[in-house]
Amino acid sequence: MGGGKPATPSTSLPKLSSGPVGQQIHSIYKARLGQFTSNGEYGSQNLQAAMYEGRATGQDYVKLQVYSPPGLSRPTFEDATSHEFTDTHVGQSFGPSWSTHWIKIKLQVPQNLLNKAHLEFHWDADNEGLIWTEDGEPLQGLSGGGERIEWILPKSFRDGNAHTFYIEMACNAMFGNAIGDTIQPPNPNRYFQLKTADIVAVNLEARALYVDFWIIGDAAREFPDNSWEEHAALQVCNGIMDTFISGHGTQESILKARELARTYIGNVDSSKVYESDKVPHVYAIGHCHIDTCWLWPWAETKRKIARSWANQCDLMDRYPEHRFTCSSAQQYRWLETLYPKLYDRVKTKVKEGSFQPVGGSWVEHDTNMPSGESLVRQFLYGQRYFESRFGERCTTFWLPDTFGYSSQLPQICRLAGMPRFFTQKLSWNNINTFPHTTFNWVALDGSQVLCHMAPDETYTASAHFGDVSRSISQHKSMDQDDTGLLVFGKGDGGGGPTFEMLEKLRRCRGLSDKTGLLPRVKMGASVEDYFARLEQKAQNGTEFVTWYGELYLELHRGTYTSQANNKRNNRQSEIMLHDIEYLATMATLKDSSYKYPKKEIDDIWEDVLLCQFHDCLPGSCIEMCYRDCDELYARVLKAGVDLLKGALSSLGLDDTTSSKSELKTINTLPWYRVEIIKLPGTEGDFAAVTGGPGLANVETLTKASKSTARIRKIDDGVFEMRNDDFIVQIENGAITSLVDLAEDRDIIPKGQKANQLVIFDDKPLYWQAWDVEVYHLRSREELKPSKVYIVDDGPHMVSLCTETKISEQSWIKTTISLAASIEGHPSYVSMSSEVEWHETMRFLKVEFPVDVMNTEASYETQYGIVRRPTHYNTSWDMAKFEVCCHKWADLSEAGYGVSILNDSKYGFAVAGNVMRLSLLRAPKAPDAHADMGHHHIKYAILPHSGPLNHRTVRTARNFNHPFQLFRGPSSANEKHSSAFRLLSSIRLTGSPALILDSIKRGEDDEDVSRGELPNRKGRSIIVRIYESLGGKARGVIEVNRAVVDVKKVEKTNVLEDDGEKVAIEEGKAKIELRAFEVATFRLQL
């Protein structure tokens, strides 16, 4: 066509094949990658062989001496270094567990290493340590066991001379001293061998290539097999290996390999990698979760804080993008007190914005069992500390690791100035998967916080490729927001982020920008920045999903019961603090010479709040921690008694010597009480206590007094108790009939037994102290008493004692009591048990089957009520087979109900019509002796006509606030009259659903303030009130103007900031609260 010569297209492809080329076998070339960085059989030939350019060891270069303090003491730097040191060496073992050894190191860099680019000191004794300068400045923590063993030598050490520094060695690993399984009880005789004490010249390019290869290799392993990005990563990795091999591992080959790596991840050698304007999806924040006590005692936590936070200050100097966040005011306080130089360094980093306080609470506390007032004080003390030390409050409540989240937390957070909440623990659910990542969490009163749960489902991420990837792939709220918070750093035992983590994140960012597919990670922002962006989205119209009520953790249900005495101490301390603040407040109004004991009260509160840490109060610590707790609570209770005595003295109520003194008591609860009590130290004498709020009368009862309690024996082992309200039949220690006479109703189903002690086999899948699994209910065994006899035979109170043998080592003695009826006040049947408990993996409970039907039961929680299913319709319902309650649980139907009251118990369950109170467990890890020994337990059954109402709430409070008797001035004495008027001078009237929960002095009143924050002029009284039943309620704060001159009233928050004014006329301020609202009022004097 046209007759010309056809055009031949040009090509660079050779005409002839040079030989066969086979297809890469993908799996083989991927498996090959492990050869390049492993320490195994190819370690001497691969990249590991090029990591170090030289090493010096031995006494010529590293001279070691040791001082071993006596016992388990932990001396200060000044004390330790004042002692004589003796020679030691690599290979020496140090111990036993929990002991401390101070190592003095005289280090001299040899001539052949002086000019190396990068020198480190490597130290590994498989335990934790802290490096100190010769003049006593803490520099950096060491973790041991191959983790964080390096310290970069200062340039000043390159002068050819010897230099001295110290290592404070702690004879515990990062997770305590168990051998093998970390949650087993610690071995008291563990020893640690010093394996490494070397000067090392590090090849930084080889180390960088190691991380390059790590991340690109992860891309080859974790990207989808059918993606070009995965194939490219595999080719780059194999190319790096080929380059290294062909270059015989020389420095030149390492540099060429790094050039090849940059084709996939870009230039990642500085923080500039984060400066691109591409939109990130993962916001990474460094964190160091340090359990305030857990598998180690408080004393070791204090050192973990110093080790961990010194590490982070060092990393901030080396990595400008690094942002580190840490919670718990208590931990900052310890650092401030024990390590002032390091604290100043931290404070500088806080000011620069790289070290970021978060959380706003005193500790990362349990939220199930502390009282409402304790939750308030966690935030009050936490926020005040952060504001006083760093000039700002926290706006995000940070609680990544606790065992469920109370339904009123969002409200209390908002009242403490924190509209944001971060956690992740619900990812541990072992039955259902929690459906949200970013959502609005709504409290009982309707208050909400914006919640984000880390999609990576950890607060101790290692900053791996997979952590970044999972921060999006596991995100459950992508319809509303496509970003996730990645919280990385060695945690639980401390340490925090490492330099490897920061290097990996740089490469992850470079990979995202250069190649793609991996979510883009951002460094340099704060947690507050992240939440601010979410809040802006909400403001712009994004509707985040909502979750109403408690965030129930479907795991660790045994923590409601483990370590019973610790839980009892907590509740008793809370009650004592309530009384101290009330009486001390009243004393300041009466006696101008009496100074409100703010420091002493603060000290007690801070100790109690410390013990509410989320492993301590739940009962999941080692035995050492509970020995510490017992000592602390003993100090708390002694200090509290002294404060109560001081307040009573100032009130003129301490007359113990006058012949006219009388038996007195104070009703510290905000309503009138009438009760019959047994007089302590007497042989069956009783008294009627009437009155309050404030002083109450104590009238000793005689046999001639009009009372109605009677008891009789019907048959062998069968007894009948009665008063004007109930007839109770007891057979072999169990209540077989409880007839409500006014309603003509037996609340015990025919043929069933209430107050029946039952015991279960208790072997969870793993976490012994933490967990109880649903299958334990299949092992139910009834306990039968061996002896039943009458203790009190009326007429004021009748009591029956049952003695039950649990095993050869354990027994329980339960006294069932019924007091005489008091018109207008509820009757209940009370049980008081003395237990000697020496069991193994068994669970003791008491059951109350009742003739009441409802698909939901009600449980007291902080400042409100939680309603939970009594059935197992769905897996979500069944998961709540064991739940937390406070002072009462209730099962009611239309017109009638039954409440079970308790003193210091928290575990409960209602299945169908059976109400079951959990009493004692016997786990053997991590405390081998948990709950072994003697216990006192109180509980009661309170039938009531009508629905659940204020009678249960108030009676349960009364049950937990027994009257404390003392001798004081006679009723005719003016001191008595004055105190009577004063103690009842502030009252709450109106709806019985309103509870006056707390009376205290204002934190910053000029006569109270400790000067940490600006004073507030004048004097004020703070009252905290909440609505307890779930409906709008109106009331009146009434003040006796003849005693207390209140100039104005304002509604404030729990931090006692200025708020809205409330009108007060003639000493009366009308208030209205929405359902379950918590309200704080300042009465300005």
Short mmCIF file of C-alpha atoms in Angstrom, two decimals, residues 403-404 425 428-431 552-560 767 770-773 879:
data_model
loop_
_atom_site.label_atom_id
_atom_site.label_comp_id
_atom_site.label_asym_id
_atom_site.label_seq_id
_atom_site.Cartn_x
_atom_site.Cartn_y
_atom_site.Cartn_z
CA PHE A 403 -13.75 -2.06 85.00
CA GLY A 404 -16.93 -0.38 83.80
CA LYS A 425 -11.71 -0.88 78.17
CA TRP A 428 -12.32 -6.28 76.57
CA ASN A 429 -15.97 -7.41 76.65
CA ASN A 430 -16.05 -11.19 76.50
CA ILE A 431 -19.63 -11.60 75.32
CA TYR A 552 -21.12 -1.96 81.57
CA LEU A 553 -17.92 -3.95 81.15
CA GLU A 554 -18.72 -7.56 80.32
CA LEU A 555 -15.68 -8.79 82.23
CA HIS A 556 -14.08 -8.43 85.67
CA ARG A 557 -17.40 -8.83 87.49
CA GLY A 558 -15.66 -10.46 90.44
CA THR A 559 -14.11 -7.12 91.35
CA TYR A 560 -17.39 -6.06 92.96
CA TRP A 767 -8.26 -13.36 85.68
CA TRP A 770 -11.05 -10.00 88.51
CA ASP A 771 -13.50 -12.43 86.95
CA VAL A 772 -16.44 -14.60 87.71
CA GLU A 773 -17.96 -16.39 84.77
CA ALA A 879 -23.94 -10.57 80.28
#
